[in-house]
CSV table of C-alpha atoms in Angstrom, one decimal:
chain,number,residue,atom,x,y,z
A,497,UNK,CA,-8.8,29.4,-25.7
A,498,UNK,CA,-7.7,28.2,-22.3
A,499,UNK,CA,-5.9,25.1,-21.2
A,500,UNK,CA,-8.1,22.1,-20.5
A,501,UNK,CA,-6.9,20.0,-17.5
A,502,UNK,CA,-8.6,17.3,-15.5
A,503,UNK,CA,-7.5,15.0,-12.8
A,504,UNK,CA,-8.8,11.4,-12.9
A,505,UNK,CA,-7.6,10.6,-9.4
A,506,UNK,CA,-8.7,13.1,-6.7
A,507,UNK,CA,-6.0,14.8,-4.7
A,508,UNK,CA,-5.9,14.0,-1.0
A,509,UNK,CA,-8.4,16.2,0.8
A,510,UNK,CA,-5.9,17.0,3.5
A,511,UNK,CA,-2.4,16.3,4.9
A,512,UNK,CA,-1.3,16.8,8.5
A,513,UNK,CA,0.6,19.9,9.3
A,514,UNK,CA,4.3,19.1,9.4
A,515,UNK,CA,4.0,15.9,7.4
A,516,UNK,CA,5.7,15.2,4.0
A,517,UNK,CA,4.2,13.0,1.3
A,518,UNK,CA,4.5,12.1,-2.3
A,519,UNK,CA,1.2,13.0,-4.1
A,520,UNK,CA,0.3,11.1,-7.2
A,521,UNK,CA,-1.5,13.0,-10.0
A,522,UNK,CA,-3.0,11.4,-13.1
A,523,UNK,CA,-5.1,13.1,-15.6
A,524,UNK,CA,-5.3,14.8,-19.0
A,525,UNK,CA,-4.2,18.2,-20.2
A,526,UNK,CA,-4.4,19.7,-23.6
A,527,UNK,CA,-5.0,23.0,-25.5
A,528,UNK,CA,-7.7,22.8,-28.2
A,529,UNK,CA,-5.6,24.7,-30.8
A,530,UNK,CA,-1.9,24.3,-29.9
A,531,UNK,CA,0.3,21.4,-29.1
A,532,UNK,CA,2.0,21.3,-25.7
A,533,UNK,CA,5.7,21.1,-25.8
A,534,UNK,CA,6.4,21.0,-22.0
A,535,UNK,CA,4.4,20.4,-18.9
A,536,UNK,CA,5.0,20.8,-15.2
A,537,UNK,CA,3.0,20.2,-12.1
A,538,UNK,CA,3.2,23.2,-9.7
A,539,UNK,CA,2.7,22.8,-6.0
A,540,UNK,CA,2.5,26.2,-4.2
A,541,UNK,CA,4.7,27.8,-6.8
A,542,UNK,CA,7.3,25.0,-6.9
A,543,UNK,CA,7.5,23.3,-10.3
A,544,UNK,CA,8.0,19.6,-10.8
A,545,UNK,CA,8.5,17.6,-14.0
A,546,UNK,CA,5.9,14.9,-14.6
A,547,UNK,CA,6.8,11.3,-15.0
A,548,UNK,CA,5.1,11.3,-18.4
A,549,UNK,CA,3.0,13.7,-20.5
A,550,UNK,CA,1.6,13.8,-24.0
A,551,UNK,CA,0.6,10.2,-23.6
A,552,UNK,CA,-2.1,8.7,-25.9
A,553,UNK,CA,-5.7,8.9,-24.7
A,554,UNK,CA,-8.1,7.6,-27.4
A,555,UNK,CA,-11.0,8.3,-25.0
A,556,UNK,CA,-10.2,12.1,-25.3
A,557,UNK,CA,-11.0,12.9,-28.9
A,558,UNK,CA,-9.9,16.6,-28.7
A,559,UNK,CA,-6.7,15.7,-26.9
A,560,UNK,CA,-5.3,12.4,-28.1
A,561,UNK,CA,-1.9,13.2,-26.7
A,562,UNK,CA,-3.2,14.6,-23.4
A,563,UNK,CA,-2.4,11.9,-20.8
A,564,UNK,CA,0.0,12.8,-18.0
A,565,UNK,CA,1.0,11.5,-14.6
A,566,UNK,CA,3.3,12.8,-11.9
A,567,UNK,CA,4.4,12.1,-8.4
A,568,UNK,CA,5.2,15.4,-6.7
A,569,UNK,CA,6.7,15.9,-3.2
A,570,UNK,CA,4.8,17.9,-0.7
A,571,UNK,CA,7.2,19.1,2.0
A,572,UNK,CA,6.0,19.7,5.6
A,573,UNK,CA,3.7,22.7,5.6
A,574,UNK,CA,2.0,25.0,8.1
A,575,UNK,CA,-1.8,25.0,8.2
A,576,UNK,CA,-3.5,26.3,5.1
A,577,UNK,CA,-4.4,25.4,1.5
A,578,UNK,CA,-1.7,23.9,-0.8
A,579,UNK,CA,-2.5,24.8,-4.4
A,580,UNK,CA,-1.8,22.3,-7.1
A,581,UNK,CA,-1.7,23.5,-10.7
A,582,UNK,CA,-0.5,22.3,-14.1
A,583,UNK,CA,1.7,24.7,-16.3
A,584,UNK,CA,2.0,24.0,-20.0
A,585,UNK,CA,4.3,25.6,-22.5
A,586,UNK,CA,2.7,25.6,-25.9
A,587,UNK,CA,4.4,25.2,-29.3
A,588,UNK,CA,3.8,29.0,-30.0
A,589,UNK,CA,5.9,29.8,-26.9
A,590,UNK,CA,3.1,30.9,-24.6
A,591,UNK,CA,2.6,29.4,-21.1
A,592,UNK,CA,-0.8,28.7,-19.6
A,593,UNK,CA,-1.6,27.5,-16.1
A,594,UNK,CA,-4.7,25.6,-15.1
A,595,UNK,CA,-5.7,24.6,-11.5
A,596,UNK,CA,-5.9,21.0,-10.6
A,597,UNK,CA,-7.1,21.4,-7.0
A,598,UNK,CA,-5.9,22.0,-3.5
A,599,UNK,CA,-4.9,20.1,-0.4
A,600,UNK,CA,-5.6,21.4,3.0
A,601,UNK,CA,-2.8,21.2,5.6
A,602,UNK,CA,-4.6,20.7,8.9
A,603,UNK,CA,-3.6,20.0,12.5
A,604,UNK,CA,-4.1,16.3,13.1
A,605,UNK,CA,-6.5,15.4,15.9
A,606,UNK,CA,-4.6,14.5,19.1
A,607,UNK,CA,-4.7,10.8,20.0
A,608,UNK,CA,-7.3,10.0,22.7
A,609,UNK,CA,-6.0,10.3,26.2
A,610,UNK,CA,-5.3,7.0,27.9
A,611,UNK,CA,-8.0,7.8,30.5
A,612,UNK,CA,-10.6,7.7,27.7
A,613,UNK,CA,-9.6,4.2,26.6
A,614,UNK,CA,-10.4,1.1,28.6
A,615,UNK,CA,-7.0,-0.2,29.9
A,616,UNK,CA,-5.2,-2.8,31.9
A,617,UNK,CA,-3.0,-1.8,34.7
A,618,UNK,CA,0.8,-1.7,34.2
A,619,UNK,CA,3.3,-0.2,31.7
A,620,UNK,CA,3.8,-1.3,28.2
A,621,UNK,CA,0.2,-1.2,27.0
A,622,UNK,CA,-0.4,-2.8,23.6
A,623,UNK,CA,-3.1,-1.2,21.4
A,624,UNK,CA,-4.6,-3.9,19.2
A,625,UNK,CA,-6.2,-2.3,16.2
A,626,UNK,CA,-8.9,-4.3,14.4
A,627,UNK,CA,-10.6,-3.3,11.2
A,628,UNK,CA,-14.0,-4.9,10.7
A,629,UNK,CA,-16.6,-5.0,7.9
A,630,UNK,CA,-19.6,-7.4,8.3
A,631,UNK,CA,-17.6,-10.2,9.8
A,632,UNK,CA,-18.7,-13.8,9.8
A,633,UNK,CA,-20.1,-14.1,13.3
A,634,UNK,CA,-18.5,-17.5,14.1
A,635,UNK,CA,-15.1,-16.6,12.9
A,636,UNK,CA,-15.3,-13.1,14.6
A,637,UNK,CA,-16.2,-14.7,17.9
A,638,UNK,CA,-13.3,-17.1,17.6
A,639,UNK,CA,-10.9,-14.2,17.0
A,640,UNK,CA,-12.2,-12.2,19.9
A,641,UNK,CA,-12.0,-15.3,22.2
A,642,UNK,CA,-8.4,-15.9,21.1
A,643,UNK,CA,-7.6,-12.3,22.0
A,644,UNK,CA,-9.2,-12.7,25.4
A,645,UNK,CA,-7.1,-15.8,25.9
A,646,UNK,CA,-3.7,-14.0,25.5
A,647,UNK,CA,-1.2,-14.7,28.3
A,648,UNK,CA,-0.1,-11.1,28.1
A,649,UNK,CA,-3.1,-9.1,29.4
A,650,UNK,CA,-1.6,-5.6,29.0
A,651,UNK,CA,-3.7,-4.7,25.9
A,652,UNK,CA,-6.8,-2.9,24.7
A,653,UNK,CA,-8.6,-3.6,21.5
A,654,UNK,CA,-9.7,-0.7,19.2
A,655,UNK,CA,-12.3,-1.8,16.6
A,656,UNK,CA,-12.8,0.5,13.6
A,657,UNK,CA,-15.9,-0.7,11.8
A,658,UNK,CA,-16.2,0.2,8.1
A,659,UNK,CA,-20.0,0.9,7.9
A,660,UNK,CA,-21.3,-2.6,8.6
A,661,UNK,CA,-25.0,-3.0,8.3
A,662,UNK,CA,-27.0,-2.5,11.5
A,663,UNK,CA,-27.4,-6.2,12.1
A,664,UNK,CA,-23.7,-6.9,11.7
A,665,UNK,CA,-22.7,-4.0,13.9
A,666,UNK,CA,-25.1,-5.3,16.6
A,667,UNK,CA,-23.5,-8.7,16.4
A,668,UNK,CA,-20.0,-7.1,16.8
A,669,UNK,CA,-21.2,-5.3,19.9
A,670,UNK,CA,-22.9,-8.5,21.2
A,671,UNK,CA,-19.7,-10.5,20.9
A,672,UNK,CA,-17.6,-7.9,22.5
A,673,UNK,CA,-20.2,-7.5,25.2
A,674,UNK,CA,-19.4,-5.3,28.2
A,675,UNK,CA,-15.7,-6.2,28.2
A,676,UNK,CA,-14.1,-2.9,29.1
A,677,UNK,CA,-10.9,-3.7,27.1
A,678,UNK,CA,-12.8,-3.2,23.8
A,679,UNK,CA,-13.8,0.0,22.0
A,680,UNK,CA,-16.1,-0.3,19.0
A,681,UNK,CA,-16.1,2.8,16.7
A,682,UNK,CA,-18.2,2.8,13.6
A,683,UNK,CA,-17.1,4.9,10.6
A,684,UNK,CA,-19.5,7.3,9.1
A,685,UNK,CA,-18.5,6.4,5.6
A,686,UNK,CA,-17.2,3.4,3.7
A,687,UNK,CA,-13.4,3.5,3.6
A,688,UNK,CA,-12.1,0.2,2.4
A,689,UNK,CA,-9.7,-2.0,4.4
A,690,UNK,CA,-6.6,0.2,3.7
A,691,UNK,CA,-8.2,3.4,5.0
A,692,UNK,CA,-10.1,1.6,7.7
A,693,UNK,CA,-6.8,0.3,9.2
A,694,UNK,CA,-5.5,3.8,9.0
A,695,UNK,CA,-8.6,5.0,11.0
A,696,UNK,CA,-8.0,2.3,13.6
A,697,UNK,CA,-4.4,3.4,14.0
A,698,UNK,CA,-5.6,7.0,14.6
A,699,UNK,CA,-7.5,5.7,17.6
A,700,UNK,CA,-4.3,4.5,19.4
A,701,UNK,CA,-4.1,6.3,22.7
A,702,UNK,CA,-1.0,8.5,23.5
A,703,UNK,CA,-0.1,6.2,26.5
A,704,UNK,CA,0.2,3.0,24.4
A,705,UNK,CA,3.8,1.8,23.8
A,706,UNK,CA,3.2,-0.9,21.2
A,707,UNK,CA,0.7,-1.5,18.4
A,708,UNK,CA,-0.6,-4.7,17.0
A,709,UNK,CA,-2.9,-5.2,14.0
A,710,UNK,CA,-5.7,-7.7,14.1
A,711,UNK,CA,-8.0,-9.1,11.3
A,712,UNK,CA,-11.6,-10.0,12.0
A,713,UNK,CA,-11.5,-13.7,11.2
A,714,UNK,CA,-8.1,-15.2,12.3
A,715,UNK,CA,-7.2,-17.2,15.4
A,716,UNK,CA,-4.4,-16.1,17.6
A,717,UNK,CA,-2.3,-18.5,19.6
A,718,UNK,CA,-2.4,-17.7,23.4
A,719,UNK,CA,1.3,-16.6,23.6
A,720,UNK,CA,1.2,-14.4,20.4
A,721,UNK,CA,1.4,-10.9,22.1
A,722,UNK,CA,3.8,-12.1,24.8
A,723,UNK,CA,6.2,-13.7,22.4
A,724,UNK,CA,6.2,-10.7,20.0
A,725,UNK,CA,6.7,-8.3,23.0
A,726,UNK,CA,9.8,-10.3,24.2
A,727,UNK,CA,11.2,-10.5,20.6
A,728,UNK,CA,11.0,-6.9,19.5
A,729,UNK,CA,14.2,-5.8,21.2
A,730,UNK,CA,15.5,-2.7,19.6
A,731,UNK,CA,13.6,-3.2,16.3
A,732,UNK,CA,10.9,-1.0,15.0
A,733,UNK,CA,8.7,-3.9,14.2
A,734,UNK,CA,8.6,-7.7,14.8
A,735,UNK,CA,6.5,-10.3,13.0
A,736,UNK,CA,6.0,-14.0,13.1
A,737,UNK,CA,5.3,-17.0,10.9
A,738,UNK,CA,1.7,-18.2,10.6
A,739,UNK,CA,-0.3,-21.3,9.8
A,740,UNK,CA,-2.9,-21.4,7.0
A,741,UNK,CA,-6.0,-23.2,8.2
A,742,UNK,CA,-9.5,-23.6,6.8
A,743,UNK,CA,-12.6,-22.2,8.5
A,744,UNK,CA,-12.9,-25.4,10.5
A,745,UNK,CA,-9.4,-25.2,11.9
A,746,UNK,CA,-7.8,-27.9,9.6
A,747,UNK,CA,-4.2,-27.0,8.9
A,748,UNK,CA,-3.6,-26.4,5.2
A,749,UNK,CA,0.0,-25.3,5.5
A,750,UNK,CA,2.1,-25.3,8.7
A,751,UNK,CA,4.2,-22.3,7.6
A,752,UNK,CA,3.6,-19.4,5.2
A,753,UNK,CA,7.1,-19.8,3.7
A,754,UNK,CA,6.7,-23.0,1.7
A,755,UNK,CA,8.4,-22.3,-1.6
A,756,UNK,CA,9.6,-18.8,-0.8
A,757,UNK,CA,12.2,-17.2,1.3
A,758,UNK,CA,11.2,-14.9,4.1
A,759,UNK,CA,12.9,-11.4,4.1
A,760,UNK,CA,13.1,-8.7,6.7
A,761,UNK,CA,16.5,-7.1,5.8
A,762,UNK,CA,16.6,-6.3,2.1
A,763,UNK,CA,14.9,-2.9,1.3
A,764,UNK,CA,14.5,-3.4,-2.4
A,765,UNK,CA,13.0,-6.9,-2.0
A,766,UNK,CA,10.6,-5.7,0.7
A,767,UNK,CA,9.4,-2.9,-1.6
A,768,UNK,CA,9.0,-5.2,-4.6
A,769,UNK,CA,7.3,-8.1,-2.8
A,770,UNK,CA,6.2,-7.6,0.8
A,771,UNK,CA,6.8,-10.4,3.3
A,772,UNK,CA,5.2,-8.8,6.4
A,773,UNK,CA,1.6,-9.7,7.2
A,774,UNK,CA,-0.1,-7.0,9.3
A,775,UNK,CA,-1.8,-9.5,11.6
A,776,UNK,CA,1.6,-11.1,12.3
A,777,UNK,CA,3.2,-8.0,13.5
A,778,UNK,CA,3.8,-5.8,16.6
A,779,UNK,CA,5.4,-2.4,16.3
A,780,UNK,CA,6.4,0.7,18.3
A,781,UNK,CA,3.8,3.4,18.7
A,782,UNK,CA,6.4,6.0,17.6
A,783,UNK,CA,6.2,4.5,14.1
A,784,UNK,CA,2.8,6.0,13.7
A,785,UNK,CA,4.3,9.5,13.5
A,786,UNK,CA,5.9,8.4,10.2
A,787,UNK,CA,3.1,6.1,9.0
A,788,UNK,CA,0.2,8.5,9.1
A,789,UNK,CA,-1.3,9.5,6.8
A,790,UNK,CA,-1.0,6.4,4.6
A,791,UNK,CA,0.2,7.4,1.2
A,792,UNK,CA,-2.3,7.6,-1.6
A,793,UNK,CA,-0.6,5.3,-4.1
A,794,UNK,CA,-2.0,4.3,-7.5
A,795,UNK,CA,-3.7,1.0,-7.8
A,796,UNK,CA,-4.4,-1.5,-5.0
A,797,UNK,CA,-3.3,-0.3,-1.5
A,798,UNK,CA,-2.1,-2.6,1.3
A,799,UNK,CA,-1.6,-1.3,4.8
A,800,UNK,CA,0.8,-4.1,5.8
A,801,UNK,CA,3.1,-3.4,2.8
A,802,UNK,CA,3.3,0.2,3.7
A,803,UNK,CA,4.0,-0.5,7.4
A,804,UNK,CA,6.6,-3.1,6.5
A,805,UNK,CA,8.7,-1.0,4.2
A,806,UNK,CA,8.3,2.0,6.6
A,807,UNK,CA,9.6,0.0,9.6
A,808,UNK,CA,12.6,-1.3,7.6
A,809,UNK,CA,13.3,2.2,6.3
A,810,UNK,CA,13.1,3.7,9.9
A,811,UNK,CA,15.3,1.0,11.5
A,812,UNK,CA,15.4,-2.8,11.9
A,813,UNK,CA,12.8,-5.5,11.7
A,814,UNK,CA,12.8,-8.6,13.8
A,815,UNK,CA,11.3,-12.0,13.1
A,816,UNK,CA,9.9,-14.9,15.2
A,817,UNK,CA,10.5,-18.1,13.2
A,818,UNK,CA,7.4,-20.0,14.3
A,819,UNK,CA,3.6,-19.6,13.7
A,820,UNK,CA,1.9,-17.4,16.4
A,821,UNK,CA,-1.6,-17.4,14.8
A,822,UNK,CA,-3.8,-19.2,12.3
A,823,UNK,CA,-4.6,-17.3,9.1
A,824,UNK,CA,-8.1,-18.6,8.3
A,825,UNK,CA,-8.8,-19.2,4.6
A,826,UNK,CA,-12.4,-18.7,3.6
A,827,UNK,CA,-14.3,-17.4,0.6
A,828,UNK,CA,-15.7,-14.4,2.6
A,829,UNK,CA,-12.3,-12.9,3.4
A,830,UNK,CA,-11.2,-9.6,1.8
A,831,UNK,CA,-8.8,-11.5,-0.4
A,832,UNK,CA,-10.8,-14.7,-0.6
A,833,UNK,CA,-9.0,-18.0,-0.1
A,834,UNK,CA,-5.3,-17.2,-0.3
A,835,UNK,CA,-4.5,-20.9,-0.5
A,836,UNK,CA,-6.3,-21.0,-3.9
A,837,UNK,CA,-4.5,-17.9,-5.3
A,838,UNK,CA,-6.1,-14.8,-6.7
A,839,UNK,CA,-9.4,-15.2,-8.6
A,840,UNK,CA,-9.0,-12.1,-10.6
A,841,UNK,CA,-8.1,-12.7,-14.3
A,842,UNK,CA,-5.6,-10.8,-16.3
A,843,UNK,CA,-7.3,-9.3,-19.3
A,844,UNK,CA,-6.1,-8.0,-22.6
A,845,UNK,CA,-3.0,-8.7,-24.6
A,846,UNK,CA,0.6,-8.4,-23.6
A,847,UNK,CA,0.8,-4.6,-24.1
A,848,UNK,CA,-2.3,-4.2,-21.8
A,849,UNK,CA,-0.7,-6.5,-19.2
A,850,UNK,CA,2.5,-4.5,-19.3
A,851,UNK,CA,0.5,-1.3,-18.9
A,852,UNK,CA,-1.2,-2.7,-15.8
A,853,UNK,CA,2.1,-3.8,-14.4
A,854,UNK,CA,3.4,-0.3,-14.8
A,855,UNK,CA,0.5,1.5,-13.1
A,856,UNK,CA,-0.4,-1.1,-10.5
A,857,UNK,CA,3.1,-2.6,-10.0
A,858,UNK,CA,5.9,-0.1,-10.6
A,859,UNK,CA,4.2,3.3,-10.0
A,860,UNK,CA,2.5,2.1,-6.8
A,861,UNK,CA,5.8,1.0,-5.3
A,862,UNK,CA,7.6,4.1,-6.7
A,863,UNK,CA,5.1,6.3,-4.7
A,864,UNK,CA,5.9,4.4,-1.5
A,865,UNK,CA,9.6,4.8,-2.1
A,866,UNK,CA,9.3,8.5,-2.7
A,867,UNK,CA,7.3,8.9,0.5
A,868,UNK,CA,9.9,6.9,2.4
A,869,UNK,CA,12.6,9.2,1.1
A,870,UNK,CA,10.7,12.2,2.3
A,871,UNK,CA,9.5,11.0,5.7
A,872,UNK,CA,12.6,8.9,6.8
A,873,UNK,CA,15.3,11.2,5.3
A,874,UNK,CA,17.2,11.4,8.6
A,875,UNK,CA,16.8,7.7,9.5
A,876,UNK,CA,17.7,5.9,6.3
A,877,UNK,CA,21.0,4.0,6.1
A,878,UNK,CA,23.0,4.7,3.0
A,879,UNK,CA,22.4,1.2,1.7
A,880,UNK,CA,18.6,1.5,2.1
A,881,UNK,CA,18.6,5.0,0.6
A,882,UNK,CA,20.4,3.8,-2.5
A,883,UNK,CA,17.9,1.0,-3.0
A,884,UNK,CA,15.0,3.4,-2.8
A,885,UNK,CA,16.6,5.9,-5.1
A,886,UNK,CA,17.6,3.3,-7.6
A,887,UNK,CA,14.1,1.9,-7.7
A,888,UNK,CA,12.6,5.4,-8.3
A,889,UNK,CA,15.2,5.9,-11.1
A,890,UNK,CA,14.4,2.6,-12.8
A,891,UNK,CA,12.0,4.3,-15.3
A,892,UNK,CA,14.4,6.9,-16.5
A,893,UNK,CA,17.9,5.5,-16.0
A,894,UNK,CA,19.2,2.6,-18.1
A,895,UNK,CA,21.6,1.6,-15.3
A,896,UNK,CA,18.9,1.6,-12.7
A,897,UNK,CA,16.6,-0.3,-15.1
A,898,UNK,CA,19.3,-2.9,-15.7
A,899,UNK,CA,19.6,-3.3,-11.9
A,900,UNK,CA,15.9,-4.0,-11.6
A,901,UNK,CA,15.7,-6.3,-14.6
A,902,UNK,CA,18.7,-8.3,-13.4
A,903,UNK,CA,17.4,-8.9,-9.9
A,904,UNK,CA,15.6,-12.1,-10.8
A,905,UNK,CA,19.0,-13.7,-11.3
A,906,UNK,CA,19.4,-13.6,-7.5
A,907,UNK,CA,17.3,-16.8,-7.5
A,908,UNK,CA,20.4,-18.6,-8.9
A,909,UNK,CA,22.1,-17.9,-5.5
A,910,UNK,CA,19.0,-19.1,-3.6
A,911,UNK,CA,17.3,-15.7,-3.0
A,912,UNK,CA,13.6,-16.4,-3.7
A,913,UNK,CA,11.9,-13.8,-1.5
A,914,UNK,CA,10.5,-11.8,-4.5
A,915,UNK,CA,9.8,-14.9,-6.7
A,916,UNK,CA,11.2,-12.9,-9.6
A,917,UNK,CA,8.4,-10.3,-9.4
A,918,UNK,CA,10.9,-7.7,-10.7
A,919,UNK,CA,10.3,-9.2,-14.2
A,920,UNK,CA,6.7,-7.9,-14.3
A,921,UNK,CA,7.8,-4.5,-13.0
A,922,UNK,CA,10.5,-4.3,-15.7
A,923,UNK,CA,7.9,-5.2,-18.3
A,924,UNK,CA,5.8,-2.3,-17.1
A,925,UNK,CA,8.6,0.1,-17.5
A,926,UNK,CA,9.3,-1.2,-21.0
A,927,UNK,CA,5.6,-0.4,-21.8
A,928,UNK,CA,6.2,3.2,-20.7
A,929,UNK,CA,9.3,3.5,-22.9
A,930,UNK,CA,7.7,1.7,-25.9
A,931,UNK,CA,4.4,3.6,-25.9
A,932,UNK,CA,6.4,6.9,-26.0
A,933,UNK,CA,8.2,5.7,-29.1
A,934,UNK,CA,5.2,4.0,-30.9
A,935,UNK,CA,2.9,7.0,-30.7
A,936,UNK,CA,5.5,9.7,-31.5
A,937,UNK,CA,4.1,12.0,-34.1
A,938,UNK,CA,0.6,10.4,-33.9
A,939,UNK,CA,-2.2,12.9,-34.0
A,940,UNK,CA,-5.3,10.7,-34.2
A,941,UNK,CA,-6.5,7.9,-32.0
A,942,UNK,CA,-5.0,4.5,-32.8
A,943,UNK,CA,-5.6,1.0,-31.7
A,944,UNK,CA,-6.2,0.0,-28.0
A,945,UNK,CA,-2.5,-0.8,-27.7
A,946,UNK,CA,-1.8,2.9,-27.8
A,947,UNK,CA,-4.0,3.7,-24.8
A,948,UNK,CA,-2.2,5.2,-21.8
A,949,UNK,CA,-5.3,5.5,-19.6
A,950,UNK,CA,-5.4,4.0,-16.2
A,951,UNK,CA,-6.0,0.2,-16.6
A,952,UNK,CA,-9.1,-1.5,-15.3
A,953,UNK,CA,-9.1,-3.2,-11.9
A,954,UNK,CA,-8.0,-6.8,-12.0
A,955,UNK,CA,-5.7,-6.3,-15.0
A,956,UNK,CA,-2.5,-6.8,-12.9
A,957,UNK,CA,-1.9,-10.2,-11.4
A,958,UNK,CA,1.5,-11.1,-10.0
A,959,UNK,CA,1.4,-14.6,-11.3
A,960,UNK,CA,4.4,-16.0,-9.5
A,961,UNK,CA,3.2,-14.8,-6.1
A,962,UNK,CA,-0.3,-16.1,-7.0
A,963,UNK,CA,1.1,-19.6,-7.7
A,964,UNK,CA,3.1,-19.5,-4.5
A,965,UNK,CA,0.0,-18.7,-2.5
A,966,UNK,CA,-1.9,-21.6,-4.1
A,967,UNK,CA,0.6,-24.2,-3.0
A,968,UNK,CA,-0.7,-26.5,-0.3
């Protein structure tokens, strides 16, 4: 009988020609009659060891020890299909190969010419990329008015709408009106905020020199763009502080950094706990060549975390130590009211929470780190490279794991930028080690604690960061 292999997360449909990325594969693989002794993921003939295989899957009765996951590098390729397969060596010595799918390497569409985008005269154009989805009309109008009130008028605004309903889209067009500085582009399919921001960035014209991100419901201070332009210097990206306000404009917190250190220099800390908010930042257009396409990481995906770690990997990041916009807290926002913390509830027992911390916490950041090592290979400083490599190795090297697990002790020296989030990631790695030991030799499904399937949404909640957000 043949090998039975299935992916539970689809492969990326395409990657740009000449772009490298780390592709995360998660699924099941088993042979109905023979145990699998070794497994590899094969990308166009190149074999890669998985992060884990023969993991317990009680939901697959015929293949209890069938779970596997891998993060495989895809080097820059010419146009054509990239075949992804799984190769298994059986206990009887035979090797079988089963297809997992293919990724098409395609020529990326060229950025729109500057002439096709409404513009202001003069050099140094800023492309303001806004992602929208059925915005609150009052808050959206306030955001648009605050953009129009900028003292720096060398900008255009590119609005990527994520399949809003006809009435909402009509209101967006009504608020924008006939202002030639705005372009409204509706998506043909629902993307989610991560991919919608990616789509907005693909709209940046070739002639733009700088890029800013914009939410649909904040309020920019008049000098925001001018201040960030003046402060970027030689950095890849610059960002500012922000005020937290309610929907009526009442100040809830006059700085984001109450109870937590800001950080824009430590690579490991940035990877573990992002400090750069997308709407607070301005970055060089050249960064898009490294940023796109966004990596397809497991778990929740955040565009500002990716752009923040990428900018720091590619060079330096600058910071303006004063609020330049109001981050509006309201229940209709993508993340709800940040000032009240996350509303999602952690479910299950300790072993389930550790499993969620592994997939949503550690593996998501590992995929980012591996993509940075591929795309920024010639730009990483030795210190930043070591931090990324050490993080990737934390799940297999006792020394690297000890480094990660000991990082919370940095709070004793006053370093609070991660709020000891490393502890949760270390617990996730412990789950990976423990489950391999606890099910060794098992042939039949056991209790829920032995499940290595992908955890349900909402099962990972960084409690220390949540508590920090809730402080007013």
